[in-house]
Coordinates of C-alpha atoms in Angstrom, one line a residue:
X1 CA -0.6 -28.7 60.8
X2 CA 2.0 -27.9 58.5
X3 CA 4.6 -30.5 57.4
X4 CA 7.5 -31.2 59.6
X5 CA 11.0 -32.4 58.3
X6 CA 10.9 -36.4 59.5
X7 CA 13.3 -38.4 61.4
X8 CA 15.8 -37.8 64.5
X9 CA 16.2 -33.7 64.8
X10 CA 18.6 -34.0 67.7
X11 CA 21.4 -32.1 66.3
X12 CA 21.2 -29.1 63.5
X13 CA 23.7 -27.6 61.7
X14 CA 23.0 -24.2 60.2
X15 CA 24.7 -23.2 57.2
X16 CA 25.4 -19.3 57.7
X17 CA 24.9 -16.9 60.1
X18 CA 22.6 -14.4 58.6
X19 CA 19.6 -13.0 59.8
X20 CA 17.5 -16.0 59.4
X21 CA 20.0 -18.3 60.5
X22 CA 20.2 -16.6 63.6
X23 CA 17.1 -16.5 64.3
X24 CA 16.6 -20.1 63.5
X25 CA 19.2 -21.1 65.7
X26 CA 18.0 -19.1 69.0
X27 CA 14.8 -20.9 68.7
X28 CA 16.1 -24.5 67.9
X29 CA 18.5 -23.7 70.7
X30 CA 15.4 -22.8 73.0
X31 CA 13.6 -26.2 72.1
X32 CA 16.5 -28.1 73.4
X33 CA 18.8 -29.0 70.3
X34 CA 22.3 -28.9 69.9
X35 CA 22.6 -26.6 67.3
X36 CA 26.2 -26.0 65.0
X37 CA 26.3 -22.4 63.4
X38 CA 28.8 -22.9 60.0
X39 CA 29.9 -19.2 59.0
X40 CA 32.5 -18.6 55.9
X41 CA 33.3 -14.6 56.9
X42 CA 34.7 -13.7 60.5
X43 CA 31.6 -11.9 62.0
X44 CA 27.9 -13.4 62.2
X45 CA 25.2 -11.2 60.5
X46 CA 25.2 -12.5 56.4
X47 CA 24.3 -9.2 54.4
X48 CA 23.9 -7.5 57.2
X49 CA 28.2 -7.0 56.9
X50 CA 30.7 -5.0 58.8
X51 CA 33.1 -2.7 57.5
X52 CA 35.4 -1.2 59.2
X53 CA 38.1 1.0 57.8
X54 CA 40.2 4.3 58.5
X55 CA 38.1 5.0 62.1
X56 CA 34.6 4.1 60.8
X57 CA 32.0 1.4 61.1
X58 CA 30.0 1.1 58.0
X59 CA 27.5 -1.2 57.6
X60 CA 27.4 -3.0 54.2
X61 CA 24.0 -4.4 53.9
X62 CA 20.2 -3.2 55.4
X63 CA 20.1 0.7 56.8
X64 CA 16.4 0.6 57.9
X65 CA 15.3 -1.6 61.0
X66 CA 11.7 -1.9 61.6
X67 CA 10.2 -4.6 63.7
X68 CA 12.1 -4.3 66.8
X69 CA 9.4 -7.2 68.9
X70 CA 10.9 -9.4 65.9
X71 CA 14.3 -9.3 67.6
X72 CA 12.6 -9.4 71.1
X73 CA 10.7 -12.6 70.1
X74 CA 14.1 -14.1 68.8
X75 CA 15.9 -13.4 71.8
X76 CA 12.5 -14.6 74.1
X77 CA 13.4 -17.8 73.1
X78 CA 16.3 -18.4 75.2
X79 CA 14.4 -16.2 78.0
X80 CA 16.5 -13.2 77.2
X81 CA 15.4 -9.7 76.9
X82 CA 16.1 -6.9 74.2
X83 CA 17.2 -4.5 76.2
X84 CA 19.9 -6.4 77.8
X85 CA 21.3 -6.9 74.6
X86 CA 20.6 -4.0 72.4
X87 CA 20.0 -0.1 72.5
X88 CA 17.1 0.6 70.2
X89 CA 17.1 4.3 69.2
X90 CA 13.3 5.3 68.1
X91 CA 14.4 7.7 64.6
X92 CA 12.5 11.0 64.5
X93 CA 11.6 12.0 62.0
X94 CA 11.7 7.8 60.3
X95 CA 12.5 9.9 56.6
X96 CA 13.2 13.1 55.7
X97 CA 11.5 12.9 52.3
X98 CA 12.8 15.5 49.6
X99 CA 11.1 16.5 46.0
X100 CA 12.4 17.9 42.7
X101 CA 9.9 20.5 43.5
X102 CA 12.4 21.9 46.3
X103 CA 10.1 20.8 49.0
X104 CA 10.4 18.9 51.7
X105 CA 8.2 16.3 54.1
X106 CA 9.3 14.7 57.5
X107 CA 7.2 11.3 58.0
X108 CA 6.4 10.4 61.4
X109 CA 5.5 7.2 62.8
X110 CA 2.7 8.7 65.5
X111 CA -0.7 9.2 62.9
X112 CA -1.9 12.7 64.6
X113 CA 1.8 14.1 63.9
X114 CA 1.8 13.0 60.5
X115 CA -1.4 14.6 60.0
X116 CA -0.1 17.8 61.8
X117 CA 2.7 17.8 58.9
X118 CA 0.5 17.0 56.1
X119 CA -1.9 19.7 56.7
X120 CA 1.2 22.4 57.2
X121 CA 2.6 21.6 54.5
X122 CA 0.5 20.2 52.0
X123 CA -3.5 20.3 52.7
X124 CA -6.3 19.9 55.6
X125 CA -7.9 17.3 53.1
X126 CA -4.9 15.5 52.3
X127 CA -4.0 14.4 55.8
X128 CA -7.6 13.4 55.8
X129 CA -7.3 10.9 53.6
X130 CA -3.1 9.6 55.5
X131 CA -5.6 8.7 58.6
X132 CA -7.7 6.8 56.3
X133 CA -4.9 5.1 54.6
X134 CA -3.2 4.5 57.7
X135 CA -6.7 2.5 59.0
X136 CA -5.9 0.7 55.7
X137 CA -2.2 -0.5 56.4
X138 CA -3.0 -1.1 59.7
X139 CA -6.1 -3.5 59.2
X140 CA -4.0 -5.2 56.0
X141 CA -1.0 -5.9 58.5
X142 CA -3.3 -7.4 61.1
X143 CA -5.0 -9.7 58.6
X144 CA -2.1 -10.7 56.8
X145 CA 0.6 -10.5 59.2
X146 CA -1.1 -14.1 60.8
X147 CA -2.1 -16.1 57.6
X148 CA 0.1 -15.2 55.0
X149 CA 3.4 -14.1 56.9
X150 CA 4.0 -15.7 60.0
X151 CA 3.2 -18.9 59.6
X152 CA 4.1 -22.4 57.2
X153 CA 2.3 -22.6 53.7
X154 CA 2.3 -26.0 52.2
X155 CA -0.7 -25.0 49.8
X156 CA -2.3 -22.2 48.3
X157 CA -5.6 -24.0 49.9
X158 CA -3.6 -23.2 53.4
X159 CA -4.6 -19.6 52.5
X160 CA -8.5 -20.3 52.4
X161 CA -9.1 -18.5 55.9
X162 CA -11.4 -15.9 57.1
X163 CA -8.8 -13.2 56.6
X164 CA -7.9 -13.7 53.0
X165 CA -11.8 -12.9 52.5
X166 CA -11.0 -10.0 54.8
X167 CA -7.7 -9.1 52.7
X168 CA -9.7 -9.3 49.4
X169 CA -12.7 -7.0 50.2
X170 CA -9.7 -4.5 51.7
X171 CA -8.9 -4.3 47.8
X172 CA -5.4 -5.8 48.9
X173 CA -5.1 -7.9 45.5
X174 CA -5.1 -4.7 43.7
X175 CA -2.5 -2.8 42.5
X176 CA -0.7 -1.2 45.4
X177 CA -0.4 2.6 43.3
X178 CA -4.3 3.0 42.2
X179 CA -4.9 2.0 46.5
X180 CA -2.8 4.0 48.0
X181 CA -3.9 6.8 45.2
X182 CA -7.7 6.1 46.2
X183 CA -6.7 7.9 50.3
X184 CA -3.4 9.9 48.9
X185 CA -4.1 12.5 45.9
X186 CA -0.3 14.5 46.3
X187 CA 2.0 12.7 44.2
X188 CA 4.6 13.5 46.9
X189 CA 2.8 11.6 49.6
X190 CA 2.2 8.6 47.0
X191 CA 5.7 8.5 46.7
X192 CA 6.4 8.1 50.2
X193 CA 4.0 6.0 51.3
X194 CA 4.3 3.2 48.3
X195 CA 8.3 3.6 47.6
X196 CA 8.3 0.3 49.8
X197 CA 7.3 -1.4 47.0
X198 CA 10.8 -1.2 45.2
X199 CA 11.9 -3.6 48.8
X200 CA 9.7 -6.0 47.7
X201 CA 11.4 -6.0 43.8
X202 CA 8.6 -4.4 42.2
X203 CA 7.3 -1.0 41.0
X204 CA 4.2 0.5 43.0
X205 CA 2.5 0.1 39.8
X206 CA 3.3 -3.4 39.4
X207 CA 2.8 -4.4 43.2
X208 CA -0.1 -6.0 45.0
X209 CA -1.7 -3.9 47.6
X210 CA -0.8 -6.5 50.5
X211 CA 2.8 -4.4 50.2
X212 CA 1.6 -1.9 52.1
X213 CA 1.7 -4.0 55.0
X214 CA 5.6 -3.2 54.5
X215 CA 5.0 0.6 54.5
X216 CA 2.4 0.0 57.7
X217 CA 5.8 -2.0 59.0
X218 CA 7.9 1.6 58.8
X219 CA 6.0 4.5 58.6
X220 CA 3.4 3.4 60.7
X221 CA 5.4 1.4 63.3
X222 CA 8.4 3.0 63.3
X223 CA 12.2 3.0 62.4
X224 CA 14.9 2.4 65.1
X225 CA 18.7 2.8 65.3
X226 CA 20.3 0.1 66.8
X227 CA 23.6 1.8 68.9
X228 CA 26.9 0.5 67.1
X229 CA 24.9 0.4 63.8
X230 CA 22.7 -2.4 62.1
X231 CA 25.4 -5.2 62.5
X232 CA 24.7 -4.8 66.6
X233 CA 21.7 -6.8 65.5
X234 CA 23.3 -10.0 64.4
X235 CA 26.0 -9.5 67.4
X236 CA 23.2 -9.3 70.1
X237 CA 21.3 -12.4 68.2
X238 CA 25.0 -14.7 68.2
X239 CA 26.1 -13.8 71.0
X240 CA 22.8 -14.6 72.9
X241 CA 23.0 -17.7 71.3
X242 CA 26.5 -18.6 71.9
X243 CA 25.4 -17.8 75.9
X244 CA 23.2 -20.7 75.0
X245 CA 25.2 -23.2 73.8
X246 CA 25.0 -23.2 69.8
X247 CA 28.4 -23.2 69.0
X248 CA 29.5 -21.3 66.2
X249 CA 32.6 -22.0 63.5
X250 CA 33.1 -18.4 61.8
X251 CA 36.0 -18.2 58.9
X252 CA 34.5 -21.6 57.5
X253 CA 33.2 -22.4 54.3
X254 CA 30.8 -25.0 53.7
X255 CA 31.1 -27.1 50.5
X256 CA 28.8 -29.7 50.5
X257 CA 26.0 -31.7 52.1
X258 CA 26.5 -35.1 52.6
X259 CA 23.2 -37.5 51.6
X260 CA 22.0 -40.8 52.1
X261 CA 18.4 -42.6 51.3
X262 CA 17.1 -39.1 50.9
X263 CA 18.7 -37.2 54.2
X264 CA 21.7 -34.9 54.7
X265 CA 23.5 -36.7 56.9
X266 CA 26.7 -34.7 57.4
X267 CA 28.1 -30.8 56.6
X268 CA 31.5 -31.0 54.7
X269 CA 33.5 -27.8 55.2
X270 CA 36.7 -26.6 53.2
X271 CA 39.1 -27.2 56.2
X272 CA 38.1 -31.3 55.3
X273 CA 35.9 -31.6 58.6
X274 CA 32.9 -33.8 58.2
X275 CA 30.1 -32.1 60.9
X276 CA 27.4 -35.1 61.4
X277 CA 23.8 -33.9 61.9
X278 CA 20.2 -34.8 61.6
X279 CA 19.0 -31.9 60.0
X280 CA 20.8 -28.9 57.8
X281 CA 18.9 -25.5 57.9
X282 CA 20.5 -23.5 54.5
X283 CA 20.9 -20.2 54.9
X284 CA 22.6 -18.8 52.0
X285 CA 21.2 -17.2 49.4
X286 CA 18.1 -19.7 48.1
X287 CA 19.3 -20.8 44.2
X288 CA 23.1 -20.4 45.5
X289 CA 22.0 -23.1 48.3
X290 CA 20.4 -25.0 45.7
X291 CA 23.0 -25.3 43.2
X292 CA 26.1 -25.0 45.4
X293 CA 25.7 -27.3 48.1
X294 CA 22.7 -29.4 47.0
X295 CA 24.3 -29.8 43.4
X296 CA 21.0 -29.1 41.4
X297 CA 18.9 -26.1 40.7
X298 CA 15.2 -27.2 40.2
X299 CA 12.8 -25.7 37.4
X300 CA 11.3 -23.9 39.6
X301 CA 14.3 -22.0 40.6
X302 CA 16.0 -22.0 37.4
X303 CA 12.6 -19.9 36.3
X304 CA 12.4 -17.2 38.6
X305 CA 12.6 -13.2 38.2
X306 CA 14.9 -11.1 40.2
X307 CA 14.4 -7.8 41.8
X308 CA 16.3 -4.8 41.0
X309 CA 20.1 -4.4 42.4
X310 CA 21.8 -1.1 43.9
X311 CA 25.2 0.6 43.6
X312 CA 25.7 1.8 47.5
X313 CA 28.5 4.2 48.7
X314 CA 29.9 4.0 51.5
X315 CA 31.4 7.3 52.8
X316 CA 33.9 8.7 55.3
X317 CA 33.7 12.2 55.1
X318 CA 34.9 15.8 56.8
X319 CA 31.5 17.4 55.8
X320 CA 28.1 17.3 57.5
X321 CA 24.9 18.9 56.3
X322 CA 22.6 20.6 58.4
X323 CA 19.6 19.8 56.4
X324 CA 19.7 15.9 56.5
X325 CA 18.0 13.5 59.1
X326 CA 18.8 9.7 59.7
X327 CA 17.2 8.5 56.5
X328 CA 16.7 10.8 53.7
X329 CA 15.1 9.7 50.6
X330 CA 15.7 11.9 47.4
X331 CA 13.1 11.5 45.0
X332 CA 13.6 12.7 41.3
X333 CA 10.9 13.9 39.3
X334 CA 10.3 10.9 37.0
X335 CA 8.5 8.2 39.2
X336 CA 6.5 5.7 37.1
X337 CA 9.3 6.1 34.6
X338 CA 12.1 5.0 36.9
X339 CA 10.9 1.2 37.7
X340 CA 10.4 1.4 33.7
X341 CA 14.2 1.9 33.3
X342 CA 14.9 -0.2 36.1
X343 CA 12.7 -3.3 35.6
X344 CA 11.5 -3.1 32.1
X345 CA 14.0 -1.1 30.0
X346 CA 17.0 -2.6 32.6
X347 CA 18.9 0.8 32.2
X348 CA 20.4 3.1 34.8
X349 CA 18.0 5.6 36.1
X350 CA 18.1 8.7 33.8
X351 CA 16.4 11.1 37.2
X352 CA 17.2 9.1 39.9
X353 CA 15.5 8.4 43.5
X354 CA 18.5 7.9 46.3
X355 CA 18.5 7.0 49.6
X356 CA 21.5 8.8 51.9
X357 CA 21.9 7.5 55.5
X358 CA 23.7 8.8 58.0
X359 CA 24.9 6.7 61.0
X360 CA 27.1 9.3 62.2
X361 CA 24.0 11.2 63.3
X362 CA 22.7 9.0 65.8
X363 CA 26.0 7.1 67.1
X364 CA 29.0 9.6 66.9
X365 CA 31.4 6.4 67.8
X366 CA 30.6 5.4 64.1
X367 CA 33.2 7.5 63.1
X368 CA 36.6 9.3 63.9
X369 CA 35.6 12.4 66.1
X370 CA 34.3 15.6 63.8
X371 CA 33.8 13.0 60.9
X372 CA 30.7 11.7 59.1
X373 CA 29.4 8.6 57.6
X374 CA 27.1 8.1 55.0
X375 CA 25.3 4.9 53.4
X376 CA 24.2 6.2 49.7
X377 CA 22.0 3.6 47.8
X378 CA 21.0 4.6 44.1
X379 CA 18.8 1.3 43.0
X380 CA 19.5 -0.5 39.5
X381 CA 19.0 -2.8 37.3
X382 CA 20.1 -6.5 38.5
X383 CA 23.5 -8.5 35.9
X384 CA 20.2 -9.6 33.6
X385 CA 20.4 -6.3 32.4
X386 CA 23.4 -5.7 29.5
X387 CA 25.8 -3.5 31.7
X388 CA 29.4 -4.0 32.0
X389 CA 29.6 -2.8 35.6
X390 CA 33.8 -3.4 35.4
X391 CA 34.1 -0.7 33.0
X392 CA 30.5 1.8 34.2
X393 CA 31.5 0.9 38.0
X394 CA 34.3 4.2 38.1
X395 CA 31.6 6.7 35.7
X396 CA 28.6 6.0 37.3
X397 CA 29.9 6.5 40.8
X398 CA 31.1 10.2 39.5
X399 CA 27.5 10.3 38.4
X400 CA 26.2 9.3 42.1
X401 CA 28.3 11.8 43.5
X402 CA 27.5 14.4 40.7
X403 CA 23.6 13.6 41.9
X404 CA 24.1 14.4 45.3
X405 CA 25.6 17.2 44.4
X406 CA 22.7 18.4 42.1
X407 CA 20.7 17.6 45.4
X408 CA 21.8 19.8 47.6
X409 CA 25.1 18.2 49.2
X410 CA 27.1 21.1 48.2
X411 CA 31.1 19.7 48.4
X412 CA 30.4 16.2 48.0
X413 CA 33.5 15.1 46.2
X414 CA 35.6 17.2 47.5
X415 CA 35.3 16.2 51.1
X416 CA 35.7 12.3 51.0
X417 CA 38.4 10.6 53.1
X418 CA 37.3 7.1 52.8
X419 CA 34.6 5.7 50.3
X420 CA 33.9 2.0 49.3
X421 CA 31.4 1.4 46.3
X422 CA 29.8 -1.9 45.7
X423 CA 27.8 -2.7 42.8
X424 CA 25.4 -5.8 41.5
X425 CA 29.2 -7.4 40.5
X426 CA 29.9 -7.3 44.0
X427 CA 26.5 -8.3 45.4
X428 CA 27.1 -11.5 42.6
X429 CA 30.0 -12.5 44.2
X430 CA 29.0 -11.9 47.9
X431 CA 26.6 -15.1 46.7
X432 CA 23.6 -13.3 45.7
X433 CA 21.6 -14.6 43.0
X434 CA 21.7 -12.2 39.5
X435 CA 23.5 -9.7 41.7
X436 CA 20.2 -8.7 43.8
X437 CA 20.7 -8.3 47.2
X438 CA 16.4 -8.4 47.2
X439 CA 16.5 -11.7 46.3
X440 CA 13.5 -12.9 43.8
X441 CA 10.8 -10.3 43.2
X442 CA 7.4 -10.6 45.1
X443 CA 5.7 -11.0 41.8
X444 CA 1.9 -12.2 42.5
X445 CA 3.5 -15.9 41.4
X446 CA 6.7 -15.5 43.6
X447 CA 4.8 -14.2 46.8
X448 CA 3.0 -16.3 50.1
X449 CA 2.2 -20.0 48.8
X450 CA 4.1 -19.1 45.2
X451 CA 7.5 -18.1 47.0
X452 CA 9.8 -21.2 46.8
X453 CA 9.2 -23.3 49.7
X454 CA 11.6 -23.4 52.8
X455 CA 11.3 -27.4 52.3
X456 CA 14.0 -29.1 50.0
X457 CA 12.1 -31.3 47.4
X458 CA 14.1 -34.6 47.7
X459 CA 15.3 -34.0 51.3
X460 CA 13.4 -35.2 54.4
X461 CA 15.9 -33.6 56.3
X462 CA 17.1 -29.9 54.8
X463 CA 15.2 -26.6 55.2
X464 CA 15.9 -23.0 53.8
X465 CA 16.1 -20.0 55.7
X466 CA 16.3 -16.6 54.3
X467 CA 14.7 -13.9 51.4
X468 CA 14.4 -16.4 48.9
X469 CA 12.1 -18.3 51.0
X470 CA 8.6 -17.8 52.3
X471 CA 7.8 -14.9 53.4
X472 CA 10.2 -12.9 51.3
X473 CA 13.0 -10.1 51.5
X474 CA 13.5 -7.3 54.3
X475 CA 15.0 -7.9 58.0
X476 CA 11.8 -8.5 59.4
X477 CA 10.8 -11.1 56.5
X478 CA 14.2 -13.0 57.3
X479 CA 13.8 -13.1 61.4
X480 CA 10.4 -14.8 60.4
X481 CA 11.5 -17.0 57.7
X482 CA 14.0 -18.2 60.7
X483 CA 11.3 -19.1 62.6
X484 CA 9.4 -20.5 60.1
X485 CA 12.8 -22.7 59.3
X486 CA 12.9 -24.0 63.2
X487 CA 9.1 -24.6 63.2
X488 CA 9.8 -27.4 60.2
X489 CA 12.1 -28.8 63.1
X490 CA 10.3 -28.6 66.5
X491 CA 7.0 -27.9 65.5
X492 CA 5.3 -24.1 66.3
X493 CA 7.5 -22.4 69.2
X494 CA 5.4 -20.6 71.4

């Protein structure tokens, strides 16, 4: 049984409405506490942000929802359904995938399709080895998905199950490149089926195997389009919520936690109120938690390694491209070398990999009538890195557009109405850590029992919520780590 926060749990107050707060607070809500949501922008949904500007809807944070029974599961809690509250669109093709080579690949979530495509367009023997790689994700999720992900880890000895026997004779301690190389021998296809990795904050080279499970998550299971955008995801999720009584205070800014013989007893907030509670659920971003509200920042935090940022772009435009699908990943020709400049050398990427995503495409109410919107996301380096992004912010978002240009998006520049950039700078002071909106890397030392726990040493009574907590970074990592937050609370939901 894993531990439990001790004392009184009647009343919780959850600082921030993110993904994982959310998520958190549906399920308290559904095992009978009065719940308090504490939210310092206007809108619930954390990184998952709203923009809205000049007739569009842009969201600011995650592009690609997979997972869709995560949301359902949230929702279950309060005995509401999914599709009362959102309008999941099923993405076909999930990525258009295009090479420096000039050639293109569609990646479909339904195996004998995929093969279909890999066999037109690259070889009989290489879709061969997808089915046998997609055996592969699909066994690693189901052994892993259980043990390592969904559940409480107090102990690496927590981890001494049948399946992590399983997991290790699957090879999913090696390096995640040299497996997914063993069924994929086209450097095209090893691209797409292991640039996941770079979610997780590392390089394919660099990442355990067990990372497939997140490519099994989206090219296996499948990418959806929520109608009205990602941020309908955190609107369905609050308001559900709100239907069930957690009330929510939005345009408020906590500033401390209040503590006495070891508990948090109250939530202080910058308009001077004092909200009383019996536990605290912390959803901000983990080391900001720590040293913001909890006035310290253990060792343990203090040491760890941060994942890559990204420069996005978000654009409003009078130019659409017949080419493009939903999600369109651009890779360059260097591979290998651009997680060197990114995590080793920390320098911009010299051939870059992008990631364009166009909104517009699936939900036409996105933006003004006849317009597009795109979501551009070049990754780099996080603020450890030496770059002044003040002064590089204006040249290197000439070079983004240049690259898109280069790639095919003839008239780029030229046909922009509306565009906001945001860079690590920006991520930093949104509140994430080192500018990294992926939180701490999933280094073998910062992933399953080695991630920093969702229990606050010195607390009975506060518990973390979010990608710097167990399990780790990505919207269906943060609907679990909610969970996992309200099962400290009230024990397993089920």
């Amino acid at each position: 049984m894993a531990k439990q926060v001790k004392g009184p749990t009647d009343h919780v107050v959850v600082v921030g409405a993110g993904l994982a707060g959310l998520s958190a607070a549906l399920r308290l809500a559904g095992a009978g506490r009065k719940v308090t949501v504490v939210e310092r922008e206007s809108v619930p949904g954390g990184r998952n942000g709203l923009l809205n500007k000049s007739g569009y809807s842009f969201d600011t944070g995650p592009s690609v929802l997979t997972m869709p029974d995560l949301i359902a599961d949230a929702l279950a809690c309060v005995g509401e359904d999914l599709k009362d509250w959102l309008d999941l669109v099923p993405l076909e093709p999930l990525y258009r995938a295009f090479y420096a080579d000039g050639t293109q690949l569609d990646v479909h979530a339904n195996t004998n399709q995929m093969q279909a495509e890999i066999a037109k367009n690259i070889s009989p023997e290489e879709a061969i080895g997808y089915g046998k790689y997609v055996d592969f994700v699909t066994k690693l999720y189901k052994y892993e998905m259980k043990d390592f992900i969904d559940r409480n880890i107090d102990s690496p000895l927590n981890l001494l199950t049948p399946n992590l026997a399983r997991l290790i004779a699957l090879g999913g301690f090696r390096r995640l490149a040299p497996k997914v190389n063993q069924f994929l021998k086209d450097p095209r296809l090893q691209k797409v089926y292991s640039f996941q990795a770079m979610y997780a904050g590392v390089s394919p080279q660099q990442a355990l195997a067990i990372y497939a499970v997140i490519a099994y998550m989206d090219s296996v299971n499948g990418v959806f389009f929520p109608k009205g955008g990602m941020h309908a995801v955190p609107r369905a999720l609050a308001g559900a919520a709100e239907k069930h009584g957690v009330t929510f205070k939005y345009n408020t800014t906590v500033t401390g936690i209040e503590k006495s013989n070891g508990r948090a007893t109250a939530v202080l907030t910058d308009s001077g109120e004092r909200i009383a509670c019996d536990v605290v659920v912390l959803n901000p971003d983990l080391p900001v938690a720590w040293k913001d509200l909890l006035g310290k920042e253990p060792l343990s935090i203090k040491r760890l390694k941060y994942s890559p940022s990204c420069a996005t772009l978000l654009i409003g435009s009078n130019k659409s491209y017949d080419h493009l699908a939903h999600h369109n990943i651009h890779f360059g020709e260097s591979w290998s070398g651009v997680f060197d400049e990114l995590i080793k050398k920390k320098t911009l990427m010299s051939d870059p990999s992008i990631l364009v995503t166009v909104p517009s495409r699936d939900d036409a109410s996105l933006a003004p009538a006849g317009k597009t919107s795109y979501y551009v996301l070049f990754p780099t380096p996080n603020l450890s890195a030496d770059i002044d992004w003040k002064k590089i912010g204006p040249k290197y978002r000439d070079e983004m557009i240049k690259a898109l240009e280069d790639r095919g998006y003839k008239g780029f520049g030229d046909s922009i109405e509306f565009e906001h950039m945001t860079t690590p700078l920006d991520w930093k002071e949104q509140g994430m850590e080192m500018g990294a909106p992926f939180a701490s890397a999933h280094t073998f030392f910062q992933t399953g029992p080695f991630r920093p726990k969702n229990l606050a040493a010195g607390y009975e009574n506060v518990v973390f919520a979010g990608s710097g907590t167990q399990p780790g970074v990505g919207v269906p990592m943060v609907l679990i780590s909610g969970r996992l937050a309200a099962e400290r609370i009230v024990g397993p939901v089920k």
